[in-house]
Short mmCIF file of C-alpha atoms in Angstrom, two decimals:
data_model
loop_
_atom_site.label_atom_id
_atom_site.label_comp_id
_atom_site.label_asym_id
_atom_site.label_seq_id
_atom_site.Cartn_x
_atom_site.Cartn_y
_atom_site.Cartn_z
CA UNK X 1 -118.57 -97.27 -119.22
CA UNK X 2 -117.51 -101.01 -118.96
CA UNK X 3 -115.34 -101.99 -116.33
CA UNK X 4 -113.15 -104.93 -116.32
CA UNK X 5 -111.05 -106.04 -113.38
CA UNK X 6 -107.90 -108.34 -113.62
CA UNK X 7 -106.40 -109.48 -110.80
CA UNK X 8 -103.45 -112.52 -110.40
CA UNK X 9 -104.92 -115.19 -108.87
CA UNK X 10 -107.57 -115.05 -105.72
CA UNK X 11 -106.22 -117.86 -103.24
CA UNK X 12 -105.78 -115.57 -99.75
CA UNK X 13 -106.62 -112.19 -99.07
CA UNK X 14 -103.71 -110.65 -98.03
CA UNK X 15 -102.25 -107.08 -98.99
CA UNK X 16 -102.92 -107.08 -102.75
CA UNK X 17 -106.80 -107.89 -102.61
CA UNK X 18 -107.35 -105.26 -100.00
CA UNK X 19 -106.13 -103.16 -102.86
CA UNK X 20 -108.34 -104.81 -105.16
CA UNK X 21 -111.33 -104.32 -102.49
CA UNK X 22 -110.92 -101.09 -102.72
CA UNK X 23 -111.17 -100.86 -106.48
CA UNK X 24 -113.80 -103.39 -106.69
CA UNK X 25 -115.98 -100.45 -104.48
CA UNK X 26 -114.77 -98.02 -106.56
CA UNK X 27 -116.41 -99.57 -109.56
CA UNK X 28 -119.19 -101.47 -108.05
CA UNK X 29 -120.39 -102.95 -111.55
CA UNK X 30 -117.03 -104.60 -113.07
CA UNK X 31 -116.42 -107.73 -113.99
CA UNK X 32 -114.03 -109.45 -112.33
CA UNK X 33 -111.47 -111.70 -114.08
CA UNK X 34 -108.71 -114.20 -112.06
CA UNK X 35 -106.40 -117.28 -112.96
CA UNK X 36 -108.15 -119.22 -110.50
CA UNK X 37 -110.54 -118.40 -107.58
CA UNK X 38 -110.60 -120.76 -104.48
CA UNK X 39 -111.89 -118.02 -102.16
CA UNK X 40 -114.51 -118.73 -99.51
CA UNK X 41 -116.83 -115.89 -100.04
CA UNK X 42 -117.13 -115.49 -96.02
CA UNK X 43 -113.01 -114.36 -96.14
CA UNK X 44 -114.40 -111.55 -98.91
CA UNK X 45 -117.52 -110.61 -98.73
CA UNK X 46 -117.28 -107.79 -101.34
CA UNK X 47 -117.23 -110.77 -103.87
CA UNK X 48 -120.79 -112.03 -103.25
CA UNK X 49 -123.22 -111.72 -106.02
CA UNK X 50 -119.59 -110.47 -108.27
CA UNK X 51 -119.32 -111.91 -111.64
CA UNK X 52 -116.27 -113.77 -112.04
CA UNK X 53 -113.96 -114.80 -114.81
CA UNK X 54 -111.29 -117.62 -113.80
CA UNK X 55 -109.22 -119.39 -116.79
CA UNK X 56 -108.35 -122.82 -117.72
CA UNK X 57 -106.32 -123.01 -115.06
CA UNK X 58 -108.60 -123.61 -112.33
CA UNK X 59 -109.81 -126.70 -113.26
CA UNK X 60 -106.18 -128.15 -114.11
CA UNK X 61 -105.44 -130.95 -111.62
CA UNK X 62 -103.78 -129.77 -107.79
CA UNK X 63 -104.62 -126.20 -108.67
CA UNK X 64 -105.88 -125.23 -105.31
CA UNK X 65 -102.67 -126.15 -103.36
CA UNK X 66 -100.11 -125.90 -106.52
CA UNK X 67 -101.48 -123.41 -109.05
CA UNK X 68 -97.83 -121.74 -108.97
CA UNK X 69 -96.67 -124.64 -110.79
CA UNK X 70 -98.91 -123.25 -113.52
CA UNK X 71 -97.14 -120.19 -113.92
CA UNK X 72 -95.77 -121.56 -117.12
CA UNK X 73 -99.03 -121.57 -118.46
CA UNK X 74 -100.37 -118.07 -117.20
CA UNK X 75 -99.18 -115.85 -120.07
CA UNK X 76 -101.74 -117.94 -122.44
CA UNK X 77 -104.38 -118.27 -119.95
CA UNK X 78 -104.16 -114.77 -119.14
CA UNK X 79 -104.05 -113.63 -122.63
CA UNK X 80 -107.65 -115.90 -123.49
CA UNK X 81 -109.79 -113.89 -121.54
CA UNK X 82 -112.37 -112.05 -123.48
CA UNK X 83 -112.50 -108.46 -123.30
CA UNK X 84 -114.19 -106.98 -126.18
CA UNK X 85 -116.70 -104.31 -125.57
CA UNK X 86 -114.95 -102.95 -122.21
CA UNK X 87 -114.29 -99.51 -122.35
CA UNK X 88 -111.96 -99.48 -119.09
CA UNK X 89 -109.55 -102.21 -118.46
CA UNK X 90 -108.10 -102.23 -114.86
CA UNK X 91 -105.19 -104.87 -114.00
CA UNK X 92 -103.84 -105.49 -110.60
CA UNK X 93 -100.83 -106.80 -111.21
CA UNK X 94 -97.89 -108.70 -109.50
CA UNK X 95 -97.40 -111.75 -112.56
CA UNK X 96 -99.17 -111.93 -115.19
CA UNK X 97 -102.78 -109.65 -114.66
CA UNK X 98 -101.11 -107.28 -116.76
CA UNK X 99 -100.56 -108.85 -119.96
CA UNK X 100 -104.43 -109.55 -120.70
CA UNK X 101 -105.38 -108.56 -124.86
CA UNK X 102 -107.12 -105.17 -124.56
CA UNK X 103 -110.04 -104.40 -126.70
CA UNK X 104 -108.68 -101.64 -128.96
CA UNK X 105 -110.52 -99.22 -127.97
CA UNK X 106 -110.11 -99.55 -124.42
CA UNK X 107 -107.93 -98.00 -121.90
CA UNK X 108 -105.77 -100.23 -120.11
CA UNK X 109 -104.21 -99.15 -116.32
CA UNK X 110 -102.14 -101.38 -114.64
CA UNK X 111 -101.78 -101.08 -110.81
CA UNK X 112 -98.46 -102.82 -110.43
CA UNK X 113 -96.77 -104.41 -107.55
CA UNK X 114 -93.56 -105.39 -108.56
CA UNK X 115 -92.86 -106.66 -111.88
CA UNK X 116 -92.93 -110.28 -111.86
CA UNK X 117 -90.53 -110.94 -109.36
CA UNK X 118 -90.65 -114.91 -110.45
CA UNK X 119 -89.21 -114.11 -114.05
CA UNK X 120 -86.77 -111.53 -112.37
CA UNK X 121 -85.24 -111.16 -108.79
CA UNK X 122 -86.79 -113.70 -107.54
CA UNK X 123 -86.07 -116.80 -110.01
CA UNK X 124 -83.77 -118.68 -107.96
CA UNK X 125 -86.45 -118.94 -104.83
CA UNK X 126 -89.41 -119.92 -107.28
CA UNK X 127 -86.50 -122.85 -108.49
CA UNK X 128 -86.12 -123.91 -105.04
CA UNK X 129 -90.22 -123.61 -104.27
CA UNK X 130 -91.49 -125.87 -106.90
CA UNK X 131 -88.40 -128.47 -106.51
CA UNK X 132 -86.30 -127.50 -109.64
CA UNK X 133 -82.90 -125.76 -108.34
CA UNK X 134 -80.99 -128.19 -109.92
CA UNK X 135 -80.59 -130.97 -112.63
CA UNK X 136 -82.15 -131.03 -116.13
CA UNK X 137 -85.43 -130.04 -115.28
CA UNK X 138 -84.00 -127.19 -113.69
CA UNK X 139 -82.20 -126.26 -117.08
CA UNK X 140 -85.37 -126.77 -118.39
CA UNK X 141 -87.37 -124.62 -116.01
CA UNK X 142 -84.91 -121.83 -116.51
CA UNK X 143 -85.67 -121.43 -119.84
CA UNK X 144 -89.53 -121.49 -119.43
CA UNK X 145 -88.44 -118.43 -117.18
CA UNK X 146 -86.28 -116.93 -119.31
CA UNK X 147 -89.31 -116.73 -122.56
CA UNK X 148 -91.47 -115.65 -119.46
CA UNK X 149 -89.05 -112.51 -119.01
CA UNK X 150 -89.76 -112.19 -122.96
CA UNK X 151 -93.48 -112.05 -122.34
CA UNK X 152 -93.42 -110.20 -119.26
CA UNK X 153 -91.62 -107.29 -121.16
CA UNK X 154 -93.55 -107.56 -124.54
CA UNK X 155 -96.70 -107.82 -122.78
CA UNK X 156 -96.04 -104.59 -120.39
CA UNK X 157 -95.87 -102.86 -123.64
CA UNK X 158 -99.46 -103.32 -124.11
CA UNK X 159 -100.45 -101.43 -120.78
CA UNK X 160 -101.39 -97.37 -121.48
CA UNK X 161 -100.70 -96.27 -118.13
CA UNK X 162 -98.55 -97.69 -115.35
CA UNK X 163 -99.46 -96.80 -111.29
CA UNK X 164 -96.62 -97.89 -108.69
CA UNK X 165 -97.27 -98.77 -105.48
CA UNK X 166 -93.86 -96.68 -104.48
CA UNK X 167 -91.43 -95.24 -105.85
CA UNK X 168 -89.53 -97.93 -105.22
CA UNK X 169 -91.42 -99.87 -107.81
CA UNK X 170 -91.69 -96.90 -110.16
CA UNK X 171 -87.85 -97.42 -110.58
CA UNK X 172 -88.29 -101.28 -111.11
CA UNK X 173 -90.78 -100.67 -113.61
CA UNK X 174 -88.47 -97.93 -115.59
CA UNK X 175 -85.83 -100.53 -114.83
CA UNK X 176 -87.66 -103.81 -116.11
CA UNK X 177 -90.06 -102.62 -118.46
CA UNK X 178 -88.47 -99.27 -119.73
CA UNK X 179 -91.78 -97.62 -118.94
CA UNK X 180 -92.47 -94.41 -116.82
CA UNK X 181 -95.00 -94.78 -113.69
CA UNK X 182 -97.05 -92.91 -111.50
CA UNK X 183 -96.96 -93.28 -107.46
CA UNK X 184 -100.29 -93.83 -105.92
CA UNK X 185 -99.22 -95.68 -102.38
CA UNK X 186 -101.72 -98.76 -101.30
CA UNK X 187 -104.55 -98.13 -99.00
CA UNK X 188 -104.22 -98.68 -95.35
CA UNK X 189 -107.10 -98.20 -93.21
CA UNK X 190 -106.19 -96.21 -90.64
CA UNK X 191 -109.43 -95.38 -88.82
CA UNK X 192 -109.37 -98.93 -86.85
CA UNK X 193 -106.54 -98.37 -84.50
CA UNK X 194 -106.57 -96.37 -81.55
CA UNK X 195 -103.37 -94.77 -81.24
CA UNK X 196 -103.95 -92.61 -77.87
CA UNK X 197 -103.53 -95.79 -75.97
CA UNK X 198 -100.62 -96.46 -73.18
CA UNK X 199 -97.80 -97.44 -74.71
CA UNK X 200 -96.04 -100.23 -72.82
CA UNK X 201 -92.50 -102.11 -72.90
CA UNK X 202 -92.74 -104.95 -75.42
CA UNK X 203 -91.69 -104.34 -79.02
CA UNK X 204 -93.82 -106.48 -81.53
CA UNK X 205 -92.87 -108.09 -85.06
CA UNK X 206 -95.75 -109.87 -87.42
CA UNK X 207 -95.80 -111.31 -90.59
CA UNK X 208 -95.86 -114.45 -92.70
CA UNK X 209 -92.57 -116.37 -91.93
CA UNK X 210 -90.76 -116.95 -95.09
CA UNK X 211 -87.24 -116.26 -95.50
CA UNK X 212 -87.12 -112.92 -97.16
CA UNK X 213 -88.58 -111.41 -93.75
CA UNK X 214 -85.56 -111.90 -92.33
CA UNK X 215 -87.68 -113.02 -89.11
CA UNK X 216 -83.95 -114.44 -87.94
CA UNK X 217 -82.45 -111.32 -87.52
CA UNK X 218 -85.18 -109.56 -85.13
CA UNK X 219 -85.31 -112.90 -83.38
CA UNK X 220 -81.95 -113.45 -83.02
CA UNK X 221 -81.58 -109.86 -82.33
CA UNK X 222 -83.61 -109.39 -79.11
CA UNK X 223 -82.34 -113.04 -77.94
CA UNK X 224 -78.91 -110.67 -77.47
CA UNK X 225 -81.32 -107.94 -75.78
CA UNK X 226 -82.21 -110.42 -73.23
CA UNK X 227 -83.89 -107.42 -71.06
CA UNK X 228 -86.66 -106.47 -73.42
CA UNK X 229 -89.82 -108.45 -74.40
CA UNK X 230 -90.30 -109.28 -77.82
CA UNK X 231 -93.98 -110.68 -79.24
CA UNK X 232 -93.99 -112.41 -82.55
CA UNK X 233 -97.18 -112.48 -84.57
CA UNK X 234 -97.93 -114.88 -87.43
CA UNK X 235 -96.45 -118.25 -89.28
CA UNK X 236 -95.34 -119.60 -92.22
CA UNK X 237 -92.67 -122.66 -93.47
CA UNK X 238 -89.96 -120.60 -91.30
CA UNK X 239 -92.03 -120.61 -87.70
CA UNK X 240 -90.33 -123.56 -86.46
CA UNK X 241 -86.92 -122.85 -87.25
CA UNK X 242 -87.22 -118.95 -86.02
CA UNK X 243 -89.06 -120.27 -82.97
CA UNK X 244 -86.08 -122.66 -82.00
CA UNK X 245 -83.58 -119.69 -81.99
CA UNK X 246 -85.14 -117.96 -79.67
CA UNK X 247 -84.47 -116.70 -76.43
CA UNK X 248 -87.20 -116.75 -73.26
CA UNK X 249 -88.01 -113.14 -73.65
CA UNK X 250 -88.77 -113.43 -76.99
CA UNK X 251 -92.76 -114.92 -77.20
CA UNK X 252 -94.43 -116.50 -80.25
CA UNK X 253 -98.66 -116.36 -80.96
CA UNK X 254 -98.46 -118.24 -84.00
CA UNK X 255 -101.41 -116.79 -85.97
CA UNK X 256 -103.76 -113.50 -84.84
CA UNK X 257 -106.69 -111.47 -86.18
CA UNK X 258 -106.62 -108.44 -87.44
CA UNK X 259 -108.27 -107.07 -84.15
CA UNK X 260 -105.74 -108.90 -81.35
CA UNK X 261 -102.96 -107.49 -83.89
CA UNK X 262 -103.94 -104.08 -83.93
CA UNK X 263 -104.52 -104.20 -80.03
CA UNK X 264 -100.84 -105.26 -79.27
CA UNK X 265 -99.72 -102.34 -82.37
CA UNK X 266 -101.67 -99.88 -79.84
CA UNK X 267 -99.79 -100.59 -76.80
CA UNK X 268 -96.45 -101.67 -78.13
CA UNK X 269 -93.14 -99.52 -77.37
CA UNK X 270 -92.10 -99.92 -80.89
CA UNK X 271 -92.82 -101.96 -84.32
CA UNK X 272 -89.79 -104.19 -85.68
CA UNK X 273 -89.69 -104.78 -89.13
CA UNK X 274 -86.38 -106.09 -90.93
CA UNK X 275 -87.97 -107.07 -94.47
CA UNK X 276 -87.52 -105.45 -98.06
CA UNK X 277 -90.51 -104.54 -98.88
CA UNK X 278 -92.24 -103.01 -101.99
CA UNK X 279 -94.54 -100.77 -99.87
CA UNK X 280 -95.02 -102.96 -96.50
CA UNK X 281 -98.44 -102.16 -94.95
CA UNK X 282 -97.60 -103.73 -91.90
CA UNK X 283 -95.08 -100.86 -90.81
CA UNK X 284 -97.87 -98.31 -91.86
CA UNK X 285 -100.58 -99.54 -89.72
CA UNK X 286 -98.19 -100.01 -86.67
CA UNK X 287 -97.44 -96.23 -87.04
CA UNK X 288 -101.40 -95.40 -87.45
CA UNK X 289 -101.67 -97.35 -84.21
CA UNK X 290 -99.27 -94.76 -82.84
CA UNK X 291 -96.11 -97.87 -82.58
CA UNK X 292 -93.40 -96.00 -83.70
CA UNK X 293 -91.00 -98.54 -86.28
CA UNK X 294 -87.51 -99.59 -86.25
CA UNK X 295 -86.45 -101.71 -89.49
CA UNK X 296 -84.33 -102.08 -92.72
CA UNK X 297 -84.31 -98.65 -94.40
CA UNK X 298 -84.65 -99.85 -98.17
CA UNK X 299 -87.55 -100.41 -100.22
CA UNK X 300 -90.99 -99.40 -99.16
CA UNK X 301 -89.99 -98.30 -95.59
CA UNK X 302 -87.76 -95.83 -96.44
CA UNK X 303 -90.87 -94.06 -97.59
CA UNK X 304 -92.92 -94.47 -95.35
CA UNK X 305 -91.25 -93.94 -92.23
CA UNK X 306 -89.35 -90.90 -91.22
CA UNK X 307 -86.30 -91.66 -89.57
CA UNK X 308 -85.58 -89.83 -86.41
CA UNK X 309 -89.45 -89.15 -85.99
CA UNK X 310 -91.53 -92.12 -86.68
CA UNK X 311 -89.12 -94.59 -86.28
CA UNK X 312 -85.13 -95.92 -86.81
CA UNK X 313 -84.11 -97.19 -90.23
CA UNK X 314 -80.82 -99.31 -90.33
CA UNK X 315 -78.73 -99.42 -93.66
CA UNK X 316 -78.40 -102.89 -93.49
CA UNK X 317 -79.88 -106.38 -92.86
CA UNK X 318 -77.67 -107.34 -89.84
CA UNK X 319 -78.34 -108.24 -86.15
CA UNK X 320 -75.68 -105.96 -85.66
CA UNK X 321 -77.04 -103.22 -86.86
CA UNK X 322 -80.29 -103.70 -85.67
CA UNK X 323 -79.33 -103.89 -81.89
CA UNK X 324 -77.48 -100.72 -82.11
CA UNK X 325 -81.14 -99.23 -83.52
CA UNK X 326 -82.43 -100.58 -80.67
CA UNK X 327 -80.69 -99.70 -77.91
CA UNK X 328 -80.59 -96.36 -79.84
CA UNK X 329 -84.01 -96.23 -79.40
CA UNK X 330 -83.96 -97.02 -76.08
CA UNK X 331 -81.93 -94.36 -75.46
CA UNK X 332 -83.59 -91.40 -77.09
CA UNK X 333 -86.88 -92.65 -74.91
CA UNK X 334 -85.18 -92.44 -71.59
CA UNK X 335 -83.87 -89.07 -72.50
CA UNK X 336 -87.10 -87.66 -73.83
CA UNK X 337 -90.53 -89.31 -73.40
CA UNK X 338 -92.08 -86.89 -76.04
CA UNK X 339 -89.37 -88.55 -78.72
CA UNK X 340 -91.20 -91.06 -81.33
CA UNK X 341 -94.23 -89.47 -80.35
CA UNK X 342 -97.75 -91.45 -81.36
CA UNK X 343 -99.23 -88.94 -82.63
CA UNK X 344 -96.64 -88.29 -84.97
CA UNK X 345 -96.58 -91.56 -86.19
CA UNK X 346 -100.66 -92.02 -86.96
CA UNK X 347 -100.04 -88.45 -88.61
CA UNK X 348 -97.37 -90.03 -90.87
CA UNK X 349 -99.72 -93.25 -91.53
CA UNK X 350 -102.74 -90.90 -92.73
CA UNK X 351 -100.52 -90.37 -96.01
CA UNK X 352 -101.58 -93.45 -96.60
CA UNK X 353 -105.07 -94.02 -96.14
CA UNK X 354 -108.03 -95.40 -97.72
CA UNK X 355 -109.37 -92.08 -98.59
CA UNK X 356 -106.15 -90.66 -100.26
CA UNK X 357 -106.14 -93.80 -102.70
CA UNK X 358 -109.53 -93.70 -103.48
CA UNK X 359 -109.46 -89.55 -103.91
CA UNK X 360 -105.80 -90.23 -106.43
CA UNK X 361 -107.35 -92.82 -108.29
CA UNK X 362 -110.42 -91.28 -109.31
CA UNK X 363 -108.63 -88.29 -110.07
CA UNK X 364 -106.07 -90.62 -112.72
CA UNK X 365 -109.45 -92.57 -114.04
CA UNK X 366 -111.12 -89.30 -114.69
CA UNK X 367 -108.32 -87.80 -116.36
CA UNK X 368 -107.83 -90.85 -118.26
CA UNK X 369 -110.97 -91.11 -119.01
CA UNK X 370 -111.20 -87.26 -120.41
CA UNK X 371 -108.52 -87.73 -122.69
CA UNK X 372 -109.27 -91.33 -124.39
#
């Protein structure tokens, strides 16, 4: 069986290629096909020796720094790649991996996401991003986005079977595309944290800083809760800006690897997390590092984490509202030192794992595979 791979675009490998790492291993001899690829093969090694397919796009001028100013131009790239003769088309799909031309005879899964949230949700931010909020070539760039919702939808249409990352996204999908999903959660590799470690007093928060983290809430949130310690992983256009808000218990590290990370997950009193997230496998590897989580309840999260067990879920995105979680949480450990328990929480996490993805996908391919 021929195996082709789509994925978006391969700039950073963040949460969506550790997805498509894991499906790359899963079929060791596909093809791989990508708007554009400017990734060193040291930051993915699973791509050495890989064939890949890039379009047009990567050789259009600034594409390295600016190819989301091509996004225009993605539904045609996307839709030029050549994929006659593959038997089993798998897309992994945020924008526009999705809408590739299927052979006819092949089987096309899509492992979505979000729907594009560029054409949708999110077409006011991408305005402001790429300079065009306002003025005629905003007019302009809103109707480029509005025959990209066109294409988005038409194209979805072309996918056999649709896989959600939550059902979260399952609804977006019915919502969006008027198409039914399954749920098969992203992988999170649970087996490199240690979760039997002391837990200590200082709450942590990570992430890229951008502004639909709400990184200004938690910040501005323990800056009020002067008498506990907050650490503050990663950057991003917003670290400045977050950083100036803060109070003196509240420290920043800028940017960490994945192993000084995990260590402060293992020893943390508790994971805060404030963002609306898809699936969020940041709040899933704090609990498999035994850090219970306290965050926005909506989205991702509210399937992931159990409230009252593995962590506090607020209904909404307020400092308020968060400092009442945590003193709440404060609380219930004074009272009971066996509450929020780590071993709960890596127990919750292993829903999640690597194994469990790769055990539910081969399962759907097989299946799929039977009945084609």
């Amino acid at each position: 069986m021929r195996v082709a791979i789509v994925h978006d675009w391969l700039v950073t490998w963040a949460g969506a290629e550790k997805v498509l790492e894991v499906l790359l291993s899963l079929f060791p001899d596909a093809e791989l096909f990508t708007m554009v690829n400017f990734l060193e093969v040291e930051a993915a090694p699973i791509l050495r020796g890989r064939r890949i397919h890039t379009s047009f796009i990567q050789n259009l001028p600034g594409a390295k720094s600016n190819y989301r100013k091509y996004l225009p131009l993605m539904p045609i790239a996307v839709e030029q790649f050549d994929l006659k003769g593959f038997d089993l088309i798998v897309s992994s799909s945020h924008a526009v991996a999705k809408g590739v031309i299927p052979d006819p005879e092949a089987v096309h899964v899509c492992y979505c996401y979000s729907p594009m949230r560029y054409a949708w949700d999110m077409q006011n931010q991408y305005l402001k991003q790429t300079g065009n909020a306002s003025g005629l070539k905003s007019i302009m760039m809103r109707w480029v986005l509005h025959r990209l919702r066109l294409w988005d939808f038409a194209s979805a249409q072309r996918v056999d079977h649709f896989v959600a990352i939550s059902e979260y996204i399952k609804r977006r999908i019915n919502s969006v595309y008027r198409r039914d999903s399954l749920v098969v959660y992203p992988p999170v590799d649970c087996r490199k944290f240690d979760y039997k470690k002391t837990r200590k007093k200082f709450y942590v928060t990570a992430g890229r800083m951008v502004p639909y983290k709400r990184f200004d809430i938690v910040v501005e949130a323990f800056t009020k809760l002067r008498h506990l310690e907050l650490i503050v992983i990663g950057d991003g256009p917003d670290f400045k800006s977050i950083k100036s808000m803060a109070g003196d218990n509240v420290h920043f590290l800028g940017y960490q690897s994945d192993q000084v990370l995990a260590g402060y997950l293992e020893h943390a009193a508790a994971f805060v997390f404030m963002a609306e997230e898809d699936f969020g496998i940041l709040p899933v590897e704090a609990q498999s590092a035994g850090a219970p989580v306290i965050g926005y309840g909506k989205g991702g999260m509210a399937e992931t984490v159990i409230h009252g067990k593995t962590g506090i879920l607020v209904s909404d995105q307020s400092v308020d509202s968060l400092v009442k979680a945590i003193r709440e949480f404060e609380n219930e450990r004074k009272g009971n030192e066996t509450a929020f328990c780590a071993i709960d929480c890596h127990e919750n996490a292993l829903r999640f794992s690597r194994e469990r993805f790769c055990s539910e996908l081969e399962f759907l391919f097989d299946t799929v595979a039977k009945s084609s």
